[in-house]
Every structure is written in structure tokens, then in C-alpha cells.
């Protein structure tokens, strides 16, 4: 296993569109292991492969409090959405800054597991938010893209300030 380097804003590679996974072999298992290690190290709830410069449609998630419920979704597609929620989001690629984003409140997802088996999943609350946020990453979309220009500028200034303080 290996820790992967997380791309941070404004790295242009965060804007790449990821391609579907077609090979569910040993290489994919190795990527998943490394992504989980990186997710836990960064204390995130979700990580998209795009963020570690692997441009394939792979997401790892653990929204549990005890950090012991890892699961992955591969080639995910939203097949139904319902309602709205408006919750704070952060992103490992934007360390230390948060803002509220409007998302669907409930979603139904179709995806593949690490063996390539198709499954459907219903998600709401934090899991629904997280899945929508990570799926955006696979299309090169960042959570700040959903903010008004005013709020985005404010958040990016805050990000810059916190970087200067830790530099
Ligand atoms: Ni993110």
C-alpha cells in the first residue's frame, strides 16, 4: 500500500474527465487499497480517483463515525434523484475551507463493485451529499463551482490565507 499525493486547487488536472473502468483486475485492487489509505490519512469522508491523479471512474467512501465502513463505487451513475438538501461541504483538494452546497436530498445510484458486479444503492443525508460531490470530481467539477461568485471568491481567499499561515 502507498499513500497517494492529493492534487489541490488550482491544479488543472482536477478538471480532467475520468474514463470508465473496464479492467477489474489486480491493478484496480491496488489503486483501491492506496485510495483507502489516502482517504483515512487525510481524514476525509470521500475521495475520487481524479484527486489522486488517476483519471478513472473510481470513488472510495467512508461516512461512518468509527472509520471502519469503507466501500467503493466504480462507474457510478445517478438513476433517480428526489428533494433537496443544503449542507456544508469540504474537500481534501481545498484543505480547511467549507461552504454550503445545494444537492439532491435522495439519490439512487447504479454502479459496479470492485469485482465489476453491478449494484444499486439508495442514499440520503451525508452519504448522498458525499456521492454527488465525488461524482462531480470524476467530471472535473469542483464543489466551489456550485457557489455564487461572491461566495466562491470569499472561500478561495480564505484558502489562500490558511495556506500562507501554514507555509
Ligand atoms: Ni472533493
PDB file of C-alpha atoms and ligand atoms in Angstrom:
ATOM      1  CA  UNK A   1       0.000   0.000   0.000  1.00  0.00           C
ATOM      2  CA  UNK A   2       1.099   3.538  -0.603  1.00  0.00           C
ATOM      3  CA  UNK A   3      -0.115   6.989   0.270  1.00  0.00           C
ATOM      4  CA  UNK A   4      -1.053   8.964  -2.817  1.00  0.00           C
ATOM      5  CA  UNK A   5      -0.425  12.648  -3.302  1.00  0.00           C
ATOM      6  CA  UNK A   6      -3.679  14.622  -3.370  1.00  0.00           C
ATOM      7  CA  UNK A   7      -3.978  17.290  -6.047  1.00  0.00           C
ATOM      8  CA  UNK A   8      -5.016  20.626  -4.609  1.00  0.00           C
ATOM      9  CA  UNK A   9      -6.758  23.623  -6.137  1.00  0.00           C
ATOM     10  CA  UNK A  10      -5.824  25.231  -8.558  1.00  0.00           C
ATOM     11  CA  UNK A  11      -4.190  22.139 -10.132  1.00  0.00           C
ATOM     12  CA  UNK A  12      -5.621  21.851 -13.657  1.00  0.00           C
ATOM     13  CA  UNK A  13      -5.631  18.050 -13.506  1.00  0.00           C
ATOM     14  CA  UNK A  14      -8.622  18.347 -11.144  1.00  0.00           C
ATOM     15  CA  UNK A  15     -10.541  19.401 -14.266  1.00  0.00           C
ATOM     16  CA  UNK A  16      -9.859  16.168 -16.192  1.00  0.00           C
ATOM     17  CA  UNK A  17     -12.813  13.959 -17.062  1.00  0.00           C
ATOM     18  CA  UNK A  18     -12.265  10.398 -15.844  1.00  0.00           C
ATOM     19  CA  UNK A  19     -12.790   7.369 -18.107  1.00  0.00           C
ATOM     20  CA  UNK A  20     -14.821   4.269 -17.150  1.00  0.00           C
ATOM     21  CA  UNK A  21     -13.041   1.343 -15.505  1.00  0.00           C
ATOM     22  CA  UNK A  22     -13.045  -1.695 -17.809  1.00  0.00           C
ATOM     23  CA  UNK A  23     -10.454  -3.906 -16.127  1.00  0.00           C
ATOM     24  CA  UNK A  24     -11.378  -5.181 -12.643  1.00  0.00           C
ATOM     25  CA  UNK A  25      -8.077  -6.923 -12.007  1.00  0.00           C
ATOM     26  CA  UNK A  26      -5.149  -6.623  -9.645  1.00  0.00           C
ATOM     27  CA  UNK A  27      -4.261  -3.115 -10.763  1.00  0.00           C
ATOM     28  CA  UNK A  28      -7.693  -1.834  -9.701  1.00  0.00           C
ATOM     29  CA  UNK A  29      -7.384  -3.581  -6.315  1.00  0.00           C
ATOM     30  CA  UNK A  30      -4.027  -1.871  -5.770  1.00  0.00           C
ATOM     31  CA  UNK A  31      -5.498   1.534  -6.668  1.00  0.00           C
ATOM     32  CA  UNK A  32      -8.386   0.957  -4.229  1.00  0.00           C
ATOM     33  CA  UNK A  33      -6.011  -0.007  -1.401  1.00  0.00           C
ATOM     34  CA  UNK A  34      -3.929   3.103  -1.962  1.00  0.00           C
ATOM     35  CA  UNK A  35      -7.020   5.315  -2.207  1.00  0.00           C
ATOM     36  CA  UNK A  36      -8.412   3.989   1.095  1.00  0.00           C
ATOM     37  CA  UNK A  37      -5.088   4.517   2.811  1.00  0.00           C
ATOM     38  CA  UNK A  38      -5.041   8.092   1.487  1.00  0.00           C
ATOM     39  CA  UNK A  39      -8.689   8.720   2.464  1.00  0.00           C
ATOM     40  CA  UNK A  40      -8.044   7.706   6.087  1.00  0.00           C
ATOM     41  CA  UNK A  41      -4.754   9.582   6.298  1.00  0.00           C
ATOM     42  CA  UNK A  42      -6.478  12.756   5.077  1.00  0.00           C
ATOM     43  CA  UNK A  43      -9.435  12.103   7.401  1.00  0.00           C
ATOM     44  CA  UNK A  44     -11.869  12.562   4.525  1.00  0.00           C
ATOM     45  CA  UNK A  45     -15.304  11.009   4.014  1.00  0.00           C
ATOM     46  CA  UNK A  46     -14.802  10.505   0.285  1.00  0.00           C
ATOM     47  CA  UNK A  47     -12.082  10.528  -2.326  1.00  0.00           C
ATOM     48  CA  UNK A  48     -12.382  10.433  -6.114  1.00  0.00           C
ATOM     49  CA  UNK A  49      -9.551   8.956  -8.193  1.00  0.00           C
ATOM     50  CA  UNK A  50      -9.266  12.256 -10.067  1.00  0.00           C
ATOM     51  CA  UNK A  51      -7.976  13.840  -6.857  1.00  0.00           C
ATOM     52  CA  UNK A  52      -5.002  11.476  -6.773  1.00  0.00           C
ATOM     53  CA  UNK A  53      -4.272  11.972 -10.478  1.00  0.00           C
ATOM     54  CA  UNK A  54      -5.821   8.660 -11.557  1.00  0.00           C
ATOM     55  CA  UNK A  55      -8.361   9.536 -14.207  1.00  0.00           C
ATOM     56  CA  UNK A  56     -10.686   6.556 -13.914  1.00  0.00           C
ATOM     57  CA  UNK A  57     -14.233   6.495 -12.536  1.00  0.00           C
ATOM     58  CA  UNK A  58     -13.426   5.242  -9.032  1.00  0.00           C
ATOM     59  CA  UNK A  59     -14.668   6.603  -5.694  1.00  0.00           C
ATOM     60  CA  UNK A  60     -13.878   5.444  -2.157  1.00  0.00           C
ATOM     61  CA  UNK A  61     -16.094   6.431   0.756  1.00  0.00           C
ATOM     62  CA  UNK A  62     -16.407   6.023   4.488  1.00  0.00           C
ATOM     63  CA  UNK A  63     -19.054   8.226   6.129  1.00  0.00           C
ATOM     64  CA  UNK A  64     -19.070   6.249   9.413  1.00  0.00           C
ATOM     65  CA  UNK A  65     -18.016   7.810  12.730  1.00  0.00           C
ATOM     66  CA  UNK A  66     -15.660   4.977  13.632  1.00  0.00           C
ATOM     67  CA  UNK A  67     -13.972   4.979  10.188  1.00  0.00           C
ATOM     68  CA  UNK A  68     -14.496   1.260   9.754  1.00  0.00           C
ATOM     69  CA  UNK A  69     -17.056   1.089   6.927  1.00  0.00           C
ATOM     70  CA  UNK A  70     -15.129   1.516   3.708  1.00  0.00           C
ATOM     71  CA  UNK A  71     -16.834   0.970   0.398  1.00  0.00           C
ATOM     72  CA  UNK A  72     -16.152   1.838  -3.185  1.00  0.00           C
ATOM     73  CA  UNK A  73     -18.276   2.716  -6.187  1.00  0.00           C
ATOM     74  CA  UNK A  74     -16.979   2.257  -9.690  1.00  0.00           C
ATOM     75  CA  UNK A  75     -18.506   3.726 -12.842  1.00  0.00           C
ATOM     76  CA  UNK A  76     -21.387   5.261 -10.834  1.00  0.00           C
ATOM     77  CA  UNK A  77     -24.482   6.731 -12.432  1.00  0.00           C
ATOM     78  CA  UNK A  78     -27.356   8.517 -10.720  1.00  0.00           C
ATOM     79  CA  UNK A  79     -30.586   6.927 -11.963  1.00  0.00           C
ATOM     80  CA  UNK A  80     -33.040   8.824  -9.739  1.00  0.00           C
ATOM     81  CA  UNK A  81     -32.990  11.898  -7.550  1.00  0.00           C
ATOM     82  CA  UNK A  82     -35.512  13.417  -5.198  1.00  0.00           C
ATOM     83  CA  UNK A  83     -35.768  16.500  -2.999  1.00  0.00           C
ATOM     84  CA  UNK A  84     -33.050  18.890  -1.966  1.00  0.00           C
ATOM     85  CA  UNK A  85     -30.568  19.390   0.808  1.00  0.00           C
ATOM     86  CA  UNK A  86     -28.263  22.259   1.565  1.00  0.00           C
ATOM     87  CA  UNK A  87     -25.306  21.242   3.718  1.00  0.00           C
ATOM     88  CA  UNK A  88     -21.722  22.239   4.421  1.00  0.00           C
ATOM     89  CA  UNK A  89     -19.119  20.526   2.263  1.00  0.00           C
ATOM     90  CA  UNK A  90     -15.373  20.441   2.353  1.00  0.00           C
ATOM     91  CA  UNK A  91     -12.874  18.826   0.026  1.00  0.00           C
ATOM     92  CA  UNK A  92      -9.410  17.346   0.531  1.00  0.00           C
ATOM     93  CA  UNK A  93      -8.338  19.349  -2.528  1.00  0.00           C
ATOM     94  CA  UNK A  94      -9.387  22.572  -0.704  1.00  0.00           C
ATOM     95  CA  UNK A  95      -7.978  21.968   2.775  1.00  0.00           C
ATOM     96  CA  UNK A  96      -9.559  23.839   5.665  1.00  0.00           C
ATOM     97  CA  UNK A  97     -12.423  25.617   3.864  1.00  0.00           C
ATOM     98  CA  UNK A  98     -16.142  24.806   3.814  1.00  0.00           C
ATOM     99  CA  UNK A  99     -19.350  26.150   2.368  1.00  0.00           C
ATOM    100  CA  UNK A 100     -22.924  25.085   1.800  1.00  0.00           C
ATOM    101  CA  UNK A 101     -23.888  23.443  -1.479  1.00  0.00           C
ATOM    102  CA  UNK A 102     -27.323  22.517  -2.750  1.00  0.00           C
ATOM    103  CA  UNK A 103     -27.640  18.850  -3.742  1.00  0.00           C
ATOM    104  CA  UNK A 104     -30.386  16.329  -4.305  1.00  0.00           C
ATOM    105  CA  UNK A 105     -31.675  15.051  -0.958  1.00  0.00           C
ATOM    106  CA  UNK A 106     -32.022  11.425  -2.031  1.00  0.00           C
ATOM    107  CA  UNK A 107     -30.422   9.600  -4.911  1.00  0.00           C
ATOM    108  CA  UNK A 108     -30.472   6.136  -6.381  1.00  0.00           C
ATOM    109  CA  UNK A 109     -27.175   5.053  -7.817  1.00  0.00           C
ATOM    110  CA  UNK A 110     -26.198   2.323 -10.232  1.00  0.00           C
ATOM    111  CA  UNK A 111     -22.545   1.350 -10.023  1.00  0.00           C
ATOM    112  CA  UNK A 112     -20.117  -1.552 -10.087  1.00  0.00           C
ATOM    113  CA  UNK A 113     -18.251  -3.039  -7.144  1.00  0.00           C
ATOM    114  CA  UNK A 114     -14.562  -3.931  -7.133  1.00  0.00           C
ATOM    115  CA  UNK A 115     -15.277  -7.236  -8.880  1.00  0.00           C
ATOM    116  CA  UNK A 116     -17.276  -5.491 -11.596  1.00  0.00           C
ATOM    117  CA  UNK A 117     -20.697  -6.629 -10.326  1.00  0.00           C
ATOM    118  CA  UNK A 118     -23.475  -4.097 -10.877  1.00  0.00           C
ATOM    119  CA  UNK A 119     -25.488  -2.945  -7.877  1.00  0.00           C
ATOM    120  CA  UNK A 120     -27.979  -0.247  -6.961  1.00  0.00           C
ATOM    121  CA  UNK A 121     -27.781   1.895  -3.876  1.00  0.00           C
ATOM    122  CA  UNK A 122     -30.210   4.344  -2.264  1.00  0.00           C
ATOM    123  CA  UNK A 123     -28.555   7.178  -0.405  1.00  0.00           C
ATOM    124  CA  UNK A 124     -29.686  10.205   1.555  1.00  0.00           C
ATOM    125  CA  UNK A 125     -28.213  12.719   4.034  1.00  0.00           C
ATOM    126  CA  UNK A 126     -24.399  12.771   4.244  1.00  0.00           C
ATOM    127  CA  UNK A 127     -23.917   9.743   2.004  1.00  0.00           C
ATOM    128  CA  UNK A 128     -25.983  11.343  -0.782  1.00  0.00           C
ATOM    129  CA  UNK A 129     -24.042  14.601  -0.462  1.00  0.00           C
ATOM    130  CA  UNK A 130     -20.738  12.773  -0.498  1.00  0.00           C
ATOM    131  CA  UNK A 131     -21.597  10.639  -3.534  1.00  0.00           C
ATOM    132  CA  UNK A 132     -22.731  13.668  -5.549  1.00  0.00           C
ATOM    133  CA  UNK A 133     -19.602  15.612  -4.557  1.00  0.00           C
ATOM    134  CA  UNK A 134     -17.268  12.741  -5.521  1.00  0.00           C
ATOM    135  CA  UNK A 135     -19.119  12.014  -8.770  1.00  0.00           C
ATOM    136  CA  UNK A 136     -18.660  15.655  -9.721  1.00  0.00           C
ATOM    137  CA  UNK A 137     -14.888  15.182  -9.306  1.00  0.00           C
ATOM    138  CA  UNK A 138     -14.951  12.426 -11.947  1.00  0.00           C
ATOM    139  CA  UNK A 139     -16.325  15.001 -14.392  1.00  0.00           C
ATOM    140  CA  UNK A 140     -13.827  17.686 -13.408  1.00  0.00           C
ATOM    141  CA  UNK A 141     -16.422  19.627 -11.409  1.00  0.00           C
ATOM    142  CA  UNK A 142     -15.481  21.054  -8.003  1.00  0.00           C
ATOM    143  CA  UNK A 143     -17.800  21.970  -5.119  1.00  0.00           C
ATOM    144  CA  UNK A 144     -16.842  25.632  -5.461  1.00  0.00           C
ATOM    145  CA  UNK A 145     -18.377  25.578  -8.953  1.00  0.00           C
ATOM    146  CA  UNK A 146     -21.775  25.332  -7.260  1.00  0.00           C
ATOM    147  CA  UNK A 147     -21.262  28.522  -5.221  1.00  0.00           C
ATOM    148  CA  UNK A 148     -22.172  32.046  -6.223  1.00  0.00           C
ATOM    149  CA  UNK A 149     -19.230  34.078  -7.445  1.00  0.00           C
ATOM    150  CA  UNK A 150     -19.198  36.113  -4.250  1.00  0.00           C
ATOM    151  CA  UNK A 151     -19.056  33.043  -2.014  1.00  0.00           C
ATOM    152  CA  UNK A 152     -16.525  31.304  -4.231  1.00  0.00           C
ATOM    153  CA  UNK A 153     -14.177  34.314  -4.135  1.00  0.00           C
ATOM    154  CA  UNK A 154     -14.552  34.530  -0.376  1.00  0.00           C
ATOM    155  CA  UNK A 155     -13.771  30.833   0.034  1.00  0.00           C
ATOM    156  CA  UNK A 156     -10.722  30.973  -2.251  1.00  0.00           C
ATOM    157  CA  UNK A 157      -9.355  33.978  -0.344  1.00  0.00           C
ATOM    158  CA  UNK A 158      -9.762  32.035   2.885  1.00  0.00           C
ATOM    159  CA  UNK A 159      -7.936  29.074   1.323  1.00  0.00           C
ATOM    160  CA  UNK A 160      -5.040  31.299   0.304  1.00  0.00           C
ATOM    161  CA  UNK A 161      -4.846  32.854   3.737  1.00  0.00           C
ATOM    162  CA  UNK A 162      -4.742  29.496   5.505  1.00  0.00           C
ATOM    163  CA  UNK A 163      -2.001  28.328   3.132  1.00  0.00           C
ATOM    164  CA  UNK A 164       0.126  31.345   3.935  1.00  0.00           C
ATOM    165  CA  UNK A 165      -0.285  30.682   7.632  1.00  0.00           C
ATOM    166  CA  UNK A 166       0.846  27.071   7.326  1.00  0.00           C
ATOM    167  CA  UNK A 167       3.648  27.809   4.817  1.00  0.00           C
TER     168      UNK A 167
HETATM  169 NI1  LIG B   1     -13.741  16.843  -3.033  1.00  0.00          NI
END
